[in-house]
Amino acid sequence: MSLTPPSQRIWWNESIPKTEVLWIIIAFCWGLVMFFMMIWWHGAGEQNLSNEAYRNTPEAYSKKADEMIAAYTVRDENGFPVVRPPAGSDVYLIARLWQWWPILELEKDQSYRLHVMSMDWQHGFSLQPVNINIQVHPGYDMVMTVKPDQAGEYGIICNEFCGIGHHTMLGKLYVVEQQ
Ligand code: CUA
């Protein structure tokens, strides 16, 4: 029962006009193009980081980070240890309310396994000005193989709202020429 019944009672059984069929085909093909572009850009666009994730606990993770900090700290910067781990090694960055700990100093054109994990809530790792972004979760150790190709001072900002101190969650990363 309808207030405005269709004039033709079997309206759903009409053939589709040619132009509509054409648009459906175009839209479907475009959808396929965009789907395969995702795969293409993953390799060719250098936009998506290929990363690994492992379940971990804050205790075990911070123990690894502390060991690295104890072994390779080269100086202090406003209470933050500046850590220069050997090229090729596993490097640990801690995200927590509300800091990135410690400050890492990496060598240009050397490869590192960069670990990032949150000790508490969800944070967002955003490396500026190069704009590399990854989500940082509690309970997951994210590992990225990185090879910095430009020396300089980089900022790490948190781009996931994590409470009252979110806007103060700023870190630093140095890339230095090989010595
Ligand atoms: Cu951490 Cu916002």
Coordinates of C-alpha atoms and ligand atoms in Angstrom, one line a residue:
M1 CA 0.0 0.0 0.0
S2 CA 1.5 3.3 -1.1
L3 CA 0.2 6.9 -1.2
T4 CA 1.8 7.3 -4.6
P5 CA 1.9 4.0 -6.3
P6 CA 4.1 3.8 -9.4
S7 CA 2.2 4.0 -12.6
Q8 CA 3.7 0.7 -13.9
R9 CA 3.3 -2.0 -11.3
I10 CA 6.3 -4.0 -12.5
W11 CA 8.7 -1.1 -12.6
W12 CA 11.6 -3.1 -11.1
N13 CA 11.6 -5.4 -14.1
E14 CA 12.3 -2.7 -16.8
S15 CA 15.4 -3.0 -18.8
I16 CA 18.2 -0.6 -17.8
P17 CA 18.8 2.3 -20.3
K18 CA 22.1 2.0 -22.3
T19 CA 23.5 5.2 -20.8
E20 CA 23.0 3.8 -17.3
V21 CA 24.7 0.5 -18.2
L22 CA 27.6 2.6 -19.6
W23 CA 28.0 4.6 -16.4
I24 CA 27.9 1.4 -14.3
I25 CA 30.7 -0.1 -16.5
I26 CA 32.7 3.2 -16.3
A27 CA 32.3 3.4 -12.5
F28 CA 33.2 -0.3 -12.1
C29 CA 36.4 0.0 -14.2
W30 CA 37.4 3.2 -12.4
G31 CA 37.0 1.4 -9.1
L32 CA 39.3 -1.4 -10.4
V33 CA 41.8 1.2 -11.5
M34 CA 41.9 2.8 -8.1
F35 CA 42.1 -0.6 -6.4
F36 CA 45.2 -1.6 -8.4
M37 CA 46.7 1.9 -7.9
M38 CA 46.7 1.2 -4.1
I39 CA 49.0 -1.8 -4.8
W40 CA 51.0 0.1 -7.4
W41 CA 51.6 3.1 -5.1
H42 CA 52.6 0.9 -2.2
G43 CA 55.7 -0.1 -4.2
A44 CA 56.2 2.9 -6.5
G45 CA 55.0 5.8 -4.5
E46 CA 57.3 5.4 -1.5
Q47 CA 54.3 6.5 0.6
N48 CA 53.5 3.5 2.6
L49 CA 56.0 2.1 4.9
S50 CA 56.3 -1.7 4.9
N51 CA 56.3 -2.4 8.6
E52 CA 56.1 -5.3 11.0
A53 CA 54.1 -5.5 14.2
Y54 CA 54.7 -7.7 17.2
R55 CA 52.7 -8.0 20.4
N56 CA 54.8 -6.7 23.3
T57 CA 54.4 -5.4 26.9
P58 CA 55.4 -1.9 28.0
E59 CA 57.8 -3.6 30.6
A60 CA 59.6 -5.7 28.0
Y61 CA 59.7 -2.9 25.5
S62 CA 61.0 -0.2 27.9
K63 CA 63.7 -2.6 29.1
K64 CA 65.0 -2.9 25.6
A65 CA 64.9 0.9 25.2
D66 CA 66.6 1.5 28.5
E67 CA 69.4 -0.9 27.5
M68 CA 69.9 1.0 24.3
I69 CA 69.9 4.3 26.1
A70 CA 72.3 3.1 28.7
A71 CA 74.8 1.8 26.1
Y72 CA 74.7 4.6 23.5
T73 CA 73.8 7.9 25.0
V74 CA 76.1 10.6 23.7
R75 CA 74.8 13.7 25.4
D76 CA 71.9 15.3 27.2
E77 CA 69.5 17.8 25.8
N78 CA 67.1 19.5 28.2
G79 CA 66.8 16.3 30.3
F80 CA 66.5 14.1 27.2
P81 CA 69.2 11.6 26.5
V82 CA 70.5 11.8 22.9
V83 CA 71.2 8.3 21.8
R84 CA 73.3 7.3 18.9
P85 CA 72.9 3.6 18.3
P86 CA 75.2 1.7 15.9
A87 CA 74.2 1.5 12.2
G88 CA 72.1 -1.5 11.4
S89 CA 70.9 -2.0 14.9
D90 CA 67.5 -2.2 16.5
V91 CA 66.5 1.3 17.7
Y92 CA 63.7 1.8 20.2
L93 CA 61.5 4.9 20.5
I94 CA 59.0 5.1 23.4
A95 CA 55.8 7.0 23.0
R96 CA 54.1 7.9 26.2
L97 CA 52.0 10.6 27.9
W98 CA 53.4 13.1 26.7
Q99 CA 56.8 12.6 25.2
W100 CA 58.9 10.7 22.6
W101 CA 61.8 9.1 24.5
P102 CA 64.7 9.4 23.9
I103 CA 66.1 11.7 21.2
L104 CA 67.6 9.5 18.5
E105 CA 70.6 10.4 16.4
L106 CA 71.0 8.3 13.2
E107 CA 73.6 8.3 10.5
K108 CA 72.7 9.3 7.0
D109 CA 72.5 6.4 4.4
Q110 CA 72.6 3.8 7.1
S111 CA 69.8 1.4 7.7
Y112 CA 68.1 0.9 11.1
R113 CA 65.3 -1.1 12.4
L114 CA 63.2 1.5 14.1
H115 CA 60.8 0.3 16.8
V116 CA 58.0 2.4 18.0
M117 CA 55.5 1.5 20.8
S118 CA 53.2 3.3 23.1
M119 CA 53.4 2.7 26.8
D120 CA 49.9 3.9 27.5
W121 CA 47.4 5.3 25.0
Q122 CA 47.2 5.5 21.3
H123 CA 49.6 8.1 19.8
G124 CA 50.5 9.1 16.3
F125 CA 54.1 9.3 15.1
S126 CA 54.5 12.1 12.6
L127 CA 57.9 12.9 11.3
Q128 CA 58.3 16.5 10.2
P129 CA 58.9 18.0 7.7
V130 CA 59.0 14.8 5.7
N131 CA 55.5 13.9 6.8
I132 CA 55.9 10.2 7.6
N133 CA 52.9 9.1 9.6
I134 CA 52.2 5.9 11.5
Q135 CA 49.8 4.9 14.3
V136 CA 51.4 4.0 17.6
H137 CA 49.5 1.5 19.7
P138 CA 49.9 0.2 23.2
G139 CA 50.7 -3.5 23.1
Y140 CA 52.2 -3.5 19.6
D141 CA 55.8 -3.0 18.7
M142 CA 55.9 -1.5 15.2
V143 CA 59.1 -2.0 13.4
M144 CA 60.1 0.0 10.3
T145 CA 63.3 -0.5 8.4
V146 CA 64.5 3.1 7.7
K147 CA 67.4 4.5 5.9
P148 CA 67.5 8.3 6.3
D149 CA 68.8 10.0 3.2
Q150 CA 69.0 13.6 4.3
A151 CA 71.0 15.0 7.3
G152 CA 69.2 17.4 9.5
E153 CA 67.0 17.9 12.6
Y154 CA 63.5 16.4 12.4
G155 CA 60.6 16.9 14.6
I156 CA 58.3 14.2 15.8
I157 CA 54.8 15.4 16.6
C158 CA 51.9 13.4 18.0
N159 CA 49.1 13.5 15.5
E160 CA 46.6 11.4 17.5
F161 CA 44.7 13.2 20.2
C162 CA 45.9 11.7 23.5
G163 CA 44.6 14.0 26.2
I164 CA 45.4 17.2 27.9
G165 CA 49.1 17.2 27.0
H166 CA 48.7 16.1 23.4
H167 CA 49.9 19.4 21.9
T168 CA 53.1 19.2 24.0
M169 CA 54.1 15.8 22.8
L170 CA 57.0 16.8 20.7
G171 CA 60.1 14.9 20.0
K172 CA 63.3 15.2 18.0
L173 CA 65.4 13.0 15.7
Y174 CA 68.8 13.9 14.3
V175 CA 70.3 12.6 11.1
V176 CA 74.0 13.2 10.9
E177 CA 76.6 12.7 8.3
Q178 CA 78.6 9.5 8.6
Q179 CA 81.8 9.9 10.6
Ligands
CUA1 CU1 50.3 11.5 22.0 CU2 48.7 13.0 21.1

